[in-house]
Coordinates of N, CA, C and O in Angstrom, one line a residue:
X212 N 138.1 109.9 159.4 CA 138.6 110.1 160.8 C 138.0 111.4 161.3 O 137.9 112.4 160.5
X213 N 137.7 111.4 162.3 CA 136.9 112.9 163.1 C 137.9 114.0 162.5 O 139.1 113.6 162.4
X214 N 137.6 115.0 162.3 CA 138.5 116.0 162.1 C 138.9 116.6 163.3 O 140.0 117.2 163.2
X215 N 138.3 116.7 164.7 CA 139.1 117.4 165.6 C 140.3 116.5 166.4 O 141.0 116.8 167.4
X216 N 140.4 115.0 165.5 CA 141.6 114.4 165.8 C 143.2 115.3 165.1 O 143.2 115.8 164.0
X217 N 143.8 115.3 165.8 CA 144.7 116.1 164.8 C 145.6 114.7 164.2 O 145.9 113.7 164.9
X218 N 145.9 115.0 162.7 CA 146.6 113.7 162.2 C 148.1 113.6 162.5 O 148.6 112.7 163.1
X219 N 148.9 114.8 162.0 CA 149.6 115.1 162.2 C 150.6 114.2 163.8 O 151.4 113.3 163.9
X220 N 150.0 115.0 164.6 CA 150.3 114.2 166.3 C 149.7 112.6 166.0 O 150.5 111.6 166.0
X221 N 148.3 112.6 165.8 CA 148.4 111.1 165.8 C 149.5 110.0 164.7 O 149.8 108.9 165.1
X222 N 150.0 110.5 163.7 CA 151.0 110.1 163.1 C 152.5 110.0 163.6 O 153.4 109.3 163.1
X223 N 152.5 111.0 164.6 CA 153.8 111.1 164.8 C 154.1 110.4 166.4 O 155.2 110.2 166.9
X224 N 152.5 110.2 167.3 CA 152.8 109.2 167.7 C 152.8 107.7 167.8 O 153.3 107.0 168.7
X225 N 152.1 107.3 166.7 CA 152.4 105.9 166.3 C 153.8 105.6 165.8 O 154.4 104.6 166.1
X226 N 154.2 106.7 164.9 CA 156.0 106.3 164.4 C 156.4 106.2 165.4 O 157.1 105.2 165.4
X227 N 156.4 107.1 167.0 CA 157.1 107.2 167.9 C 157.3 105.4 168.4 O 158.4 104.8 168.6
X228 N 156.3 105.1 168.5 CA 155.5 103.7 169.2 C 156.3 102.7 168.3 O 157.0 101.8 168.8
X229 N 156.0 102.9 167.1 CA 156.2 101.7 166.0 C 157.4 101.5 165.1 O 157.6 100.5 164.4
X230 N 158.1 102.6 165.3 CA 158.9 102.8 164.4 C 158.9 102.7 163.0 O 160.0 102.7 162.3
X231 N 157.4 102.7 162.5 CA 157.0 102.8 160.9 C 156.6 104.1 160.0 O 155.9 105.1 160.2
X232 N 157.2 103.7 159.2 CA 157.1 105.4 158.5 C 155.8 106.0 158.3 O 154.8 105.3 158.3
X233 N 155.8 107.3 158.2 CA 154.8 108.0 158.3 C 153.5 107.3 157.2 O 152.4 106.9 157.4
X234 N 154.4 107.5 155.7 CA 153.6 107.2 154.7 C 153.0 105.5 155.4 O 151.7 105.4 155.5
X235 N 153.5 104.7 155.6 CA 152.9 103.6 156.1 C 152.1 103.3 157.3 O 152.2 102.2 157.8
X236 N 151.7 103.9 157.7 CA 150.8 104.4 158.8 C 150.1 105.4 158.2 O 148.9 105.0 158.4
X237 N 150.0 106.6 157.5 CA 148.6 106.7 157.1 C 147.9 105.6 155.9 O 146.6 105.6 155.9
X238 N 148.6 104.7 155.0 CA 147.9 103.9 154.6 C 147.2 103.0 155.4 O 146.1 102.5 155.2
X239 N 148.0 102.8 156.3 CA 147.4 101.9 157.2 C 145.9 102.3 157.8 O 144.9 101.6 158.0
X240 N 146.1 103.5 158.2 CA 144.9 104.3 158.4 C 143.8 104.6 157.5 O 142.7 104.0 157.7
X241 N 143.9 105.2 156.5 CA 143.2 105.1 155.3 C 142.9 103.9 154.8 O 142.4 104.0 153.7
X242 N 142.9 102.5 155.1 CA 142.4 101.5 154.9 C 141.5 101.1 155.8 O 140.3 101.1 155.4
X243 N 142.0 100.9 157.2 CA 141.2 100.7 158.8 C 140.0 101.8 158.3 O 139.0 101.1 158.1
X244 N 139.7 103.4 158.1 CA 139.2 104.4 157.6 C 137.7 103.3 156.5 O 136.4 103.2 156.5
X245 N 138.7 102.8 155.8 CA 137.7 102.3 154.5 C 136.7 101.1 155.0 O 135.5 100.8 154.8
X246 N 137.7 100.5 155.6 CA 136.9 98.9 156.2 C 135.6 99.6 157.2 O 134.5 99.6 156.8
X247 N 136.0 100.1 158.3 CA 135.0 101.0 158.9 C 133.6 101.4 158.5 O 132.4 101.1 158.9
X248 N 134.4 102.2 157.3 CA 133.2 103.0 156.6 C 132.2 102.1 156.1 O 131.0 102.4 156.4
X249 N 132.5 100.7 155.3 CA 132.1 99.8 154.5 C 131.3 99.1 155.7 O 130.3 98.4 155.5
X250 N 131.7 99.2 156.7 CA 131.0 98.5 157.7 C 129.4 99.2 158.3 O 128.3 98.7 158.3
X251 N 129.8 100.3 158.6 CA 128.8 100.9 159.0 C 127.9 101.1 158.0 O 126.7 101.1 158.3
X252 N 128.3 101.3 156.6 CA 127.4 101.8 155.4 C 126.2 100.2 155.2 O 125.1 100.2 154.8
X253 N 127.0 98.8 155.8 CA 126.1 97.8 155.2 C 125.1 97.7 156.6 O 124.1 97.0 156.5
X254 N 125.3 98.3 157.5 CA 124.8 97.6 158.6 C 123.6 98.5 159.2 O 123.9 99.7 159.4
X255 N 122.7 98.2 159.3 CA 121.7 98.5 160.8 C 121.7 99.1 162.0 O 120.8 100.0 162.1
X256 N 122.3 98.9 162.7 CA 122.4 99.7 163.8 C 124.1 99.4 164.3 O 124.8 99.2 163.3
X257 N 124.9 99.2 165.8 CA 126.1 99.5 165.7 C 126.7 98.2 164.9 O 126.3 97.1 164.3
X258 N 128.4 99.0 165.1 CA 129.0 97.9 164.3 C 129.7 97.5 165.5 O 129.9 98.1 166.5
X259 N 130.3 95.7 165.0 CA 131.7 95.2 166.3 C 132.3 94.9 165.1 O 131.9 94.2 164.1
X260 N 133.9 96.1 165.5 CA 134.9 95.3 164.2 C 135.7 94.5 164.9 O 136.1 95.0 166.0
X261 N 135.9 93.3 164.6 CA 136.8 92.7 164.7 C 138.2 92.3 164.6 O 138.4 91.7 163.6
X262 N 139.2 92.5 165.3 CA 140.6 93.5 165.2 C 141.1 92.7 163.6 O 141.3 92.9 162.4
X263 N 141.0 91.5 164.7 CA 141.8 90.5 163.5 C 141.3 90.4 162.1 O 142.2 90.5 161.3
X264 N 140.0 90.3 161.6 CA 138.7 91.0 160.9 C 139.7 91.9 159.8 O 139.9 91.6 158.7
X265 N 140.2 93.0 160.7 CA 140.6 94.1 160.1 C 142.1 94.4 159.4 O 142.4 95.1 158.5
X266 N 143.0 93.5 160.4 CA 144.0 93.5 160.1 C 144.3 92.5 158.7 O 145.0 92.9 157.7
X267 N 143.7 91.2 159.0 CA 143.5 90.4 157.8 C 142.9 91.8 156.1 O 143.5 91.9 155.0
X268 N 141.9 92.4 156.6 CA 141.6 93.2 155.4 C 142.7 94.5 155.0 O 142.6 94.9 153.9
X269 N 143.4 94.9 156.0 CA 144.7 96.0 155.4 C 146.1 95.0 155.0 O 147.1 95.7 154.9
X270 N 146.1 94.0 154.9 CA 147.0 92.9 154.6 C 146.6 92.6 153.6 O 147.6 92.2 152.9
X271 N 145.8 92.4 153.1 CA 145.2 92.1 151.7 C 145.3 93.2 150.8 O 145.5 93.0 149.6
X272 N 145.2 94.2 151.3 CA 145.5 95.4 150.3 C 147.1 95.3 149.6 O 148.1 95.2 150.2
X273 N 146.8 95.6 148.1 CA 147.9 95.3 146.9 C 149.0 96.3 147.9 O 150.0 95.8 148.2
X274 N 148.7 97.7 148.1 CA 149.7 98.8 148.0 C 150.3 98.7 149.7 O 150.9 99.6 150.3
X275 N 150.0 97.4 150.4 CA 150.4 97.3 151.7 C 151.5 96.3 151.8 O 151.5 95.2 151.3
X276 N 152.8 97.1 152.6 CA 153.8 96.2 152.2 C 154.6 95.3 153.6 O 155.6 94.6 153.7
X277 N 153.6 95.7 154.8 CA 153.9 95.6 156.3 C 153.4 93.8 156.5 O 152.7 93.0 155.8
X278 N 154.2 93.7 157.9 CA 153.7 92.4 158.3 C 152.8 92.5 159.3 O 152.9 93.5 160.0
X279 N 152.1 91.8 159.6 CA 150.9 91.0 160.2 C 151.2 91.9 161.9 O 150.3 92.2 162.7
X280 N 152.6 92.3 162.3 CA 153.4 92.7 164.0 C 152.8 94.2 163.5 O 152.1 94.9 164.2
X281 N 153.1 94.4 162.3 CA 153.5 96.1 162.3 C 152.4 96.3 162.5 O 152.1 96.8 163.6
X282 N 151.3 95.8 161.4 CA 150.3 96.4 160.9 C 149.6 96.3 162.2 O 148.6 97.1 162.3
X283 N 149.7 95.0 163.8 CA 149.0 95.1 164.8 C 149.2 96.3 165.4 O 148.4 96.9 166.1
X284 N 150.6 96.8 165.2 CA 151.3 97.9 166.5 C 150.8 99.5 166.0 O 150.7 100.4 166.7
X285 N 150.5 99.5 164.8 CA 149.8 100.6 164.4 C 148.8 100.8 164.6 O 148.5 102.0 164.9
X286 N 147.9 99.7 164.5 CA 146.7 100.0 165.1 C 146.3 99.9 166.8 O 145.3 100.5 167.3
X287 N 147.2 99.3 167.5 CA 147.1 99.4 168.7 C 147.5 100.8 169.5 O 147.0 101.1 170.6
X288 N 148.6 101.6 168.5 CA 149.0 102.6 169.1 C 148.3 103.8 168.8 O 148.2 104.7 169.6
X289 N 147.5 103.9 167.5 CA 146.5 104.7 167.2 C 145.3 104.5 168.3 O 144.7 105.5 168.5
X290 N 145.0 103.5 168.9 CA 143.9 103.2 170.2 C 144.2 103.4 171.1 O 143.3 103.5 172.0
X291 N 145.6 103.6 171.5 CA 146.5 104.2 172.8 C 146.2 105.4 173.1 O 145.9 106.1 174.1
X292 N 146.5 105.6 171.5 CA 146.5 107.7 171.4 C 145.0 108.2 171.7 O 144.8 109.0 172.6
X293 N 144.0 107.4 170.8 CA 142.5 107.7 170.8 C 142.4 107.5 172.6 O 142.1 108.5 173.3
X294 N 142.6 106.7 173.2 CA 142.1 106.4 174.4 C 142.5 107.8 175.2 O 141.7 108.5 175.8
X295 N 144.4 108.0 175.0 CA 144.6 108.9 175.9 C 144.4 110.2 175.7 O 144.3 111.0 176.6
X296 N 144.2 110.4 174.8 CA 143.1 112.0 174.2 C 141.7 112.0 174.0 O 141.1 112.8 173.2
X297 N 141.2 111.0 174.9 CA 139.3 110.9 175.0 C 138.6 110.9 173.8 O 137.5 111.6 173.6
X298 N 139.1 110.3 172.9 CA 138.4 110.4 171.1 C 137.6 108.8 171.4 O 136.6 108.5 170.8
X299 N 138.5 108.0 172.5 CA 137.9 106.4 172.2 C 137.6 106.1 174.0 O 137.6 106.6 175.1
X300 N 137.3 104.9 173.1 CA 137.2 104.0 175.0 C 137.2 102.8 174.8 O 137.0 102.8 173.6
X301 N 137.4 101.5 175.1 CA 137.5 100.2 175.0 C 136.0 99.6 175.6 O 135.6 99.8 176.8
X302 N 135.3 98.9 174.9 CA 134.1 98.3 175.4 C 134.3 97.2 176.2 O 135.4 96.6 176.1
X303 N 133.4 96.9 176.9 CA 133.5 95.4 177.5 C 133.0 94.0 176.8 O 133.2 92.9 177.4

């Protein structure tokens, strides 16, 4: 994750959003983090992740104990935050 994101806030506004605990929201992150990485590391030039793609792969992880709603709202509210603190943008 970029380091001039602060985690901290970004964690505490996803719980706000989601109502899921801290600790399960940064795994959630630290997975999304991994899938990413593995993406970019196999590929060529950009990557398109795939939400669903992604979510299916932090659902598969042993130490993930969330359902299919949560694990969307975490990630959607982490894209809320990125959007509204100029870290992201949504493509077309």
């Amino acid at each position: 994750m970029d380091k001039s994101i602060n985690e901290q806030e970004l964690a505490a506004f996803i719980a706000q959003k989601t109502q899921a605990s801290t600790q399960d929201i940064r795994l959630v992150l630290k997975h999304e983090e991994a899938y990413i990485q593995k993406a970019h590391k196999d590929a060529k030039e950009e990557v398109d992740i795939d939400s669903d793609d992604l979510v299916d792969y932090i659902l598969e992880q042993k130490d993930i104990k969330l359902d299919e709603l949560t694990v969307e709202r975490i990630l959607e509210s982490e894209m809320e935050y990125l959007i509204q603190n100029g870290h992201a943008e949504y493509m077309d």
